[in-house]
Short mmCIF file of C-alpha atoms in Angstrom, two decimals:
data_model
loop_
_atom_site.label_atom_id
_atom_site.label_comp_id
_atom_site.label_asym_id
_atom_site.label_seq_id
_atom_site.Cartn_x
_atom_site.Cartn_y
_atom_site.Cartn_z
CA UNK A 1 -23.88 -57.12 200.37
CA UNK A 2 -24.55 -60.79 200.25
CA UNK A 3 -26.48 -61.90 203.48
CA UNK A 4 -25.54 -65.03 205.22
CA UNK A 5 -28.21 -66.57 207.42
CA UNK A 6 -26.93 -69.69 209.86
CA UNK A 7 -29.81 -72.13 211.45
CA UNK A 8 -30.63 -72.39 213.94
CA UNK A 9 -28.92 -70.22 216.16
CA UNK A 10 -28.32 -72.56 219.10
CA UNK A 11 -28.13 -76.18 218.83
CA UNK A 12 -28.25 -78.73 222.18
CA UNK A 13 -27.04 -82.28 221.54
CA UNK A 14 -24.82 -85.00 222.91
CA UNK A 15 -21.81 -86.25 222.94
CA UNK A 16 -21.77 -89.09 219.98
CA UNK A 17 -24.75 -87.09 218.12
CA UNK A 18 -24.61 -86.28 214.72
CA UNK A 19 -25.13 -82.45 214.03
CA UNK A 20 -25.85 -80.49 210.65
CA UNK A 21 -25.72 -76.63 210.46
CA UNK A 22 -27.03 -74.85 207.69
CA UNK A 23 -25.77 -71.71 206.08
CA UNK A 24 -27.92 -70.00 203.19
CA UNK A 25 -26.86 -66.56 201.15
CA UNK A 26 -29.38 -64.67 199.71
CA UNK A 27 -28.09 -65.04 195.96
CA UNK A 28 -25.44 -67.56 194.76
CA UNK A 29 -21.69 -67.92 195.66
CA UNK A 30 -20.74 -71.00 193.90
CA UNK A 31 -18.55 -73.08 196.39
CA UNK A 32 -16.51 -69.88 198.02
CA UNK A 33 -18.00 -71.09 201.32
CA UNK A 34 -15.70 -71.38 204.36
CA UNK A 35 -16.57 -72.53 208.09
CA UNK A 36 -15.05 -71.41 211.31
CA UNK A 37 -15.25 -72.99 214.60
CA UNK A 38 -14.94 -70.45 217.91
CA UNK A 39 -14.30 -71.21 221.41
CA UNK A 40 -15.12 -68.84 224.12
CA UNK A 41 -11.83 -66.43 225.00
CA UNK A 42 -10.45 -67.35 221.15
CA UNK A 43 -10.04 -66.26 217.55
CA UNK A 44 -11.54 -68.64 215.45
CA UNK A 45 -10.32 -71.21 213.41
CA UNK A 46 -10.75 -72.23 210.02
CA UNK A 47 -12.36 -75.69 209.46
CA UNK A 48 -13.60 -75.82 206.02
CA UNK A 49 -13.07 -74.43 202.36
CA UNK A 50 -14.61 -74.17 199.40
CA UNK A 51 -17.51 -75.74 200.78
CA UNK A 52 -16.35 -78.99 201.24
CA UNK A 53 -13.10 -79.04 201.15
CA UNK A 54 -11.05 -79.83 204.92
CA UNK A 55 -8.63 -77.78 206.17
CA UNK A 56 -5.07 -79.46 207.04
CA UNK A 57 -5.34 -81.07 210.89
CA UNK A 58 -9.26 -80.70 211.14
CA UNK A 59 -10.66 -84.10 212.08
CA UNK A 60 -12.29 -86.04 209.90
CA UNK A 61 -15.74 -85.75 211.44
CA UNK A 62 -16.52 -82.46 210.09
CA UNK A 63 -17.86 -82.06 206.75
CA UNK A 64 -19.02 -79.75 204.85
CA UNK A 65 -21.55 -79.54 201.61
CA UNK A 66 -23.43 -77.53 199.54
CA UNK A 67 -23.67 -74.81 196.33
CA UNK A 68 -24.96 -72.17 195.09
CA UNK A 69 -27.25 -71.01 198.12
CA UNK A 70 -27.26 -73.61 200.18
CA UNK A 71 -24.40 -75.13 202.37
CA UNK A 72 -24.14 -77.56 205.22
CA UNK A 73 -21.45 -78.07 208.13
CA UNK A 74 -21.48 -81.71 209.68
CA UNK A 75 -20.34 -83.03 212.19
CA UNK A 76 -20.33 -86.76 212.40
CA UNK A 77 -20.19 -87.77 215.87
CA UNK A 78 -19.88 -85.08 218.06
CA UNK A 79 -16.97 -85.03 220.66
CA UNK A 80 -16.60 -82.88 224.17
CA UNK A 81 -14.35 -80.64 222.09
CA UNK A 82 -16.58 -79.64 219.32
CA UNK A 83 -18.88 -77.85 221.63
CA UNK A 84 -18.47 -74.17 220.14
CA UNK A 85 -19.75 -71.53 218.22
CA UNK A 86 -19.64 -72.06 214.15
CA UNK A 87 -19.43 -69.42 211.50
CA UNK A 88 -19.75 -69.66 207.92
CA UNK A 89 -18.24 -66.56 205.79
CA UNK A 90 -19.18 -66.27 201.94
CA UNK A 91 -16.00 -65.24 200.13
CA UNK A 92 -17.45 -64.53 196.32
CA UNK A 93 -18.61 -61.16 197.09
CA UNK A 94 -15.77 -58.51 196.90
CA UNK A 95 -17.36 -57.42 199.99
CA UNK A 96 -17.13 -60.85 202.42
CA UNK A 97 -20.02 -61.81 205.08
CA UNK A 98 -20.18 -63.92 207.94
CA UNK A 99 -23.17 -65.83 209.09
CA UNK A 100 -24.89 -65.17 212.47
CA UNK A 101 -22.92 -67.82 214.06
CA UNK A 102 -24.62 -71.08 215.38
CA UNK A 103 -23.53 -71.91 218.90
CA UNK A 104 -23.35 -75.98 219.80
CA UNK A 105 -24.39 -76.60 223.72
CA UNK A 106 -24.39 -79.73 225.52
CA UNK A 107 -27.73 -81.31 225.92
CA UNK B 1 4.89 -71.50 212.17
CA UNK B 2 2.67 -68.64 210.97
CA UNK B 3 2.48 -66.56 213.93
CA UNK B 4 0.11 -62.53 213.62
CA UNK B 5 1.21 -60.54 217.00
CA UNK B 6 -1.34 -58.23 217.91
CA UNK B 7 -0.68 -54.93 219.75
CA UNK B 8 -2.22 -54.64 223.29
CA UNK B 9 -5.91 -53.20 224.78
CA UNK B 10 -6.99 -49.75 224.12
CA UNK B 11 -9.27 -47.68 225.58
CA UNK B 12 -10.64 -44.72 223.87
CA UNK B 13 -12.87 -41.84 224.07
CA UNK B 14 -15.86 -41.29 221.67
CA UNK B 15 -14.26 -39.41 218.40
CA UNK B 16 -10.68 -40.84 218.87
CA UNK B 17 -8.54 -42.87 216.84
CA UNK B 18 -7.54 -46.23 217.41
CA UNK B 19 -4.56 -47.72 215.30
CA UNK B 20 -3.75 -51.68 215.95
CA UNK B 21 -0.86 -53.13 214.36
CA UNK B 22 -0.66 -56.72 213.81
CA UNK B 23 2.97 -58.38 213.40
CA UNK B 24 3.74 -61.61 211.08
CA UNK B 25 6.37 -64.56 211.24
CA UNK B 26 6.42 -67.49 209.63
CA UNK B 27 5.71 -66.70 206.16
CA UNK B 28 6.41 -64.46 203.27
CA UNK B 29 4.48 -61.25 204.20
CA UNK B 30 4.22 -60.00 200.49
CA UNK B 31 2.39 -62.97 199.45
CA UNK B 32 -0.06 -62.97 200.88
CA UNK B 33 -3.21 -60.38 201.96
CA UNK B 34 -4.34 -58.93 205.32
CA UNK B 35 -8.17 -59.01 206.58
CA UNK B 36 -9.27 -57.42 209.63
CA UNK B 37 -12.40 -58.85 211.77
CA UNK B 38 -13.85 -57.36 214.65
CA UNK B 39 -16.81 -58.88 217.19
CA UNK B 40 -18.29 -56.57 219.44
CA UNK B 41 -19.46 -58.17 223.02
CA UNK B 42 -21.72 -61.27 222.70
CA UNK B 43 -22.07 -61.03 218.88
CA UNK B 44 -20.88 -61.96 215.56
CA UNK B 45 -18.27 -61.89 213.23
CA UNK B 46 -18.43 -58.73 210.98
CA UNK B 47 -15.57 -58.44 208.01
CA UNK B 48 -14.08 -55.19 208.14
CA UNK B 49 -12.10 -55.09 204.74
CA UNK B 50 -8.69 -56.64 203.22
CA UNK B 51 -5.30 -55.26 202.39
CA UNK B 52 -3.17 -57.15 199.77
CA UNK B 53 0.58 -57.09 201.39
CA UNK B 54 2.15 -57.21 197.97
CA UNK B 55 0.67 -54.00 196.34
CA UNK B 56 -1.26 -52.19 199.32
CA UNK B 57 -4.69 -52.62 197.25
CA UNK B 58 -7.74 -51.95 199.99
CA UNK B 59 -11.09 -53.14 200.04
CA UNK B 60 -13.33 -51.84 203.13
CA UNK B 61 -16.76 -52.70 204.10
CA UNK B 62 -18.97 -50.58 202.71
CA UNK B 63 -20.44 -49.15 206.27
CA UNK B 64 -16.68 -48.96 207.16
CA UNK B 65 -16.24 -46.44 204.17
CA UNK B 66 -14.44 -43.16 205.18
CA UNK B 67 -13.58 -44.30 209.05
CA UNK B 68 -10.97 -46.95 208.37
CA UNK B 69 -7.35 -47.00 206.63
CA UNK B 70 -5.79 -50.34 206.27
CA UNK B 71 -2.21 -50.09 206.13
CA UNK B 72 0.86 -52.50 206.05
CA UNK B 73 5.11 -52.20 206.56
CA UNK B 74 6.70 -54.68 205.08
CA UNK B 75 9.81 -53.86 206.28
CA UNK B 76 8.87 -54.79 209.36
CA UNK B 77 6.11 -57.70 208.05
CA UNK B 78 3.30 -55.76 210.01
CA UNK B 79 -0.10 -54.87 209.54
CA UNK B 80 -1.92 -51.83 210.53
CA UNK B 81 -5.72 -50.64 210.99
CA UNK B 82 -6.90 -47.43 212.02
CA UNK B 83 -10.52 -46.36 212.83
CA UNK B 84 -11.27 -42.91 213.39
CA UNK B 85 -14.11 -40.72 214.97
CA UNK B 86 -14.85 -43.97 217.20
CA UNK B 87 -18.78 -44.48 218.72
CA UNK B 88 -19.59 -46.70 221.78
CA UNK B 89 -20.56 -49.33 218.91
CA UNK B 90 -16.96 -49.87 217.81
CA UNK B 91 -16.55 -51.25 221.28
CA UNK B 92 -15.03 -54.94 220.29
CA UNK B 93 -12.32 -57.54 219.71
CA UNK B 94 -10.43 -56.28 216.65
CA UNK B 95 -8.53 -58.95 214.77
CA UNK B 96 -6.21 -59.59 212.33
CA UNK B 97 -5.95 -62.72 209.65
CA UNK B 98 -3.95 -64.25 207.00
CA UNK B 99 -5.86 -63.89 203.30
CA UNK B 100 -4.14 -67.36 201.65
CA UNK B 101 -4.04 -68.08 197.75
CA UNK B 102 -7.51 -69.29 197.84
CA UNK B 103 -8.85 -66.06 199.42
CA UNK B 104 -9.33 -67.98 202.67
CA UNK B 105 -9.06 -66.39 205.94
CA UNK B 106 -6.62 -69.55 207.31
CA UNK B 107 -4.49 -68.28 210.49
CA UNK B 108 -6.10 -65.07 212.69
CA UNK B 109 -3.91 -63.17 215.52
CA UNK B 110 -5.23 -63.26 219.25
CA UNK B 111 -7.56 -60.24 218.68
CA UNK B 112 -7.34 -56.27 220.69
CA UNK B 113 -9.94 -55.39 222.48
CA UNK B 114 -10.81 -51.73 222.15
CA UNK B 115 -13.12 -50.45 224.63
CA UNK B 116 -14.62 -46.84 223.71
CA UNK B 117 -15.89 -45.00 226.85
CA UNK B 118 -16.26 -41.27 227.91
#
């Protein structure tokens, strides 16, 4: 199976901070990158596809970037909201993975 | 709006069978695939395998291999998943999710907890 390895695990910032997660697999899937944003109690929700691309409704502050082994989830300016737990899940494999999950506290 | 219903809480025994069904609205159920996620207390996501609704085609995760059948009606535009001979470790939030043209995982149910306990 493809591994997917999220860093770091936790993350403290503030409210107005930028924030970058990164996601690495341990051999290339193209773009087939997605991200998913969890709150506590909930079933996650898709934010990003294809690497980069932004799902319909999701706010313009997250972005996403990356290729081959190495992807990125930012978030622009961070808002109260956006404190949550993040996944990324590799979709090239027949066999899908999920990262570890990166969870976003308040400073 | 695309809507996945999930059946309720379970609790099981070690070596039973849980089934949880998983009911769609909102869409065409044929044309689009199934995926089934579970997260065990505290932890992670872990990808369980996919059913295609149009044909029934399966693919499990490989340390899922012999304990789970993925199933769908589409009569009744409803998924199933069964796990057999269950362990304390299949203790989790079982959920269902929408597989969309781009093989994205884009709208998940509200999850079943199964709790296996002597």
């Amino acid at each position: 199976d493809i591994q997917m390895t999220q860093s770091p695990s936790t993350l403290s910032a503030s409210v107005g901070d930028r924030v970058t997660i990164t996601c690495r697999a341990s051999q290339s899937i193209s773009s087939w990158l997605a991200w998913y944003q969890q709150k506590p109690g909930k079933a996650p929700k898709l934010l990003i596809y294809k690497a980069s691309s932004l799902e319909s409704g999701v706010p313009s502050r997250f972005s996403g970037s990356g290729s081959g082994t190495e992807f990125t989830l930012t978030i622009s300016s961070l808002q109260p909201d956006d404190f949550a737990t993040y996944y990324c899940q590799q979709y090239n494999s027949y066999f899908r993975t999920f990262g570890q999950g990166t969870k976003v506290e308040i400073k | 709006q695309v809507q996945l219903v999930q059946s309720g809480a379970e609790v099981k025994k070690p070596g039973a069978s849980v089934k949880v069904s998983c009911k769609a609205s909102g869409y065409t159920f044929t044309s689009y695939g199934i995926s089934w996620v579970r997260q065990a207390p505290g932890q992670g996501l872990e990808w369980m395998g996919w059913i295609s609704a149009y044909n029934g085609n399966t693919n499990y995760a490989q340390k899922l291999q012999g304990r789970v059948t993925m199933t769908t009606d589409t009569s009744t535009s409803t998924a199933y998943m069964e796990l057999r001979s269950l362990r304390s470790d299949d203790t989790a939030v079982y959920y269902c999710a929408r597989v969309n043209y781009d093989s994205v995982i884009d709208y998940w149910g509200q999850g079943t907890l199964v709790t296996v306990s002597s």
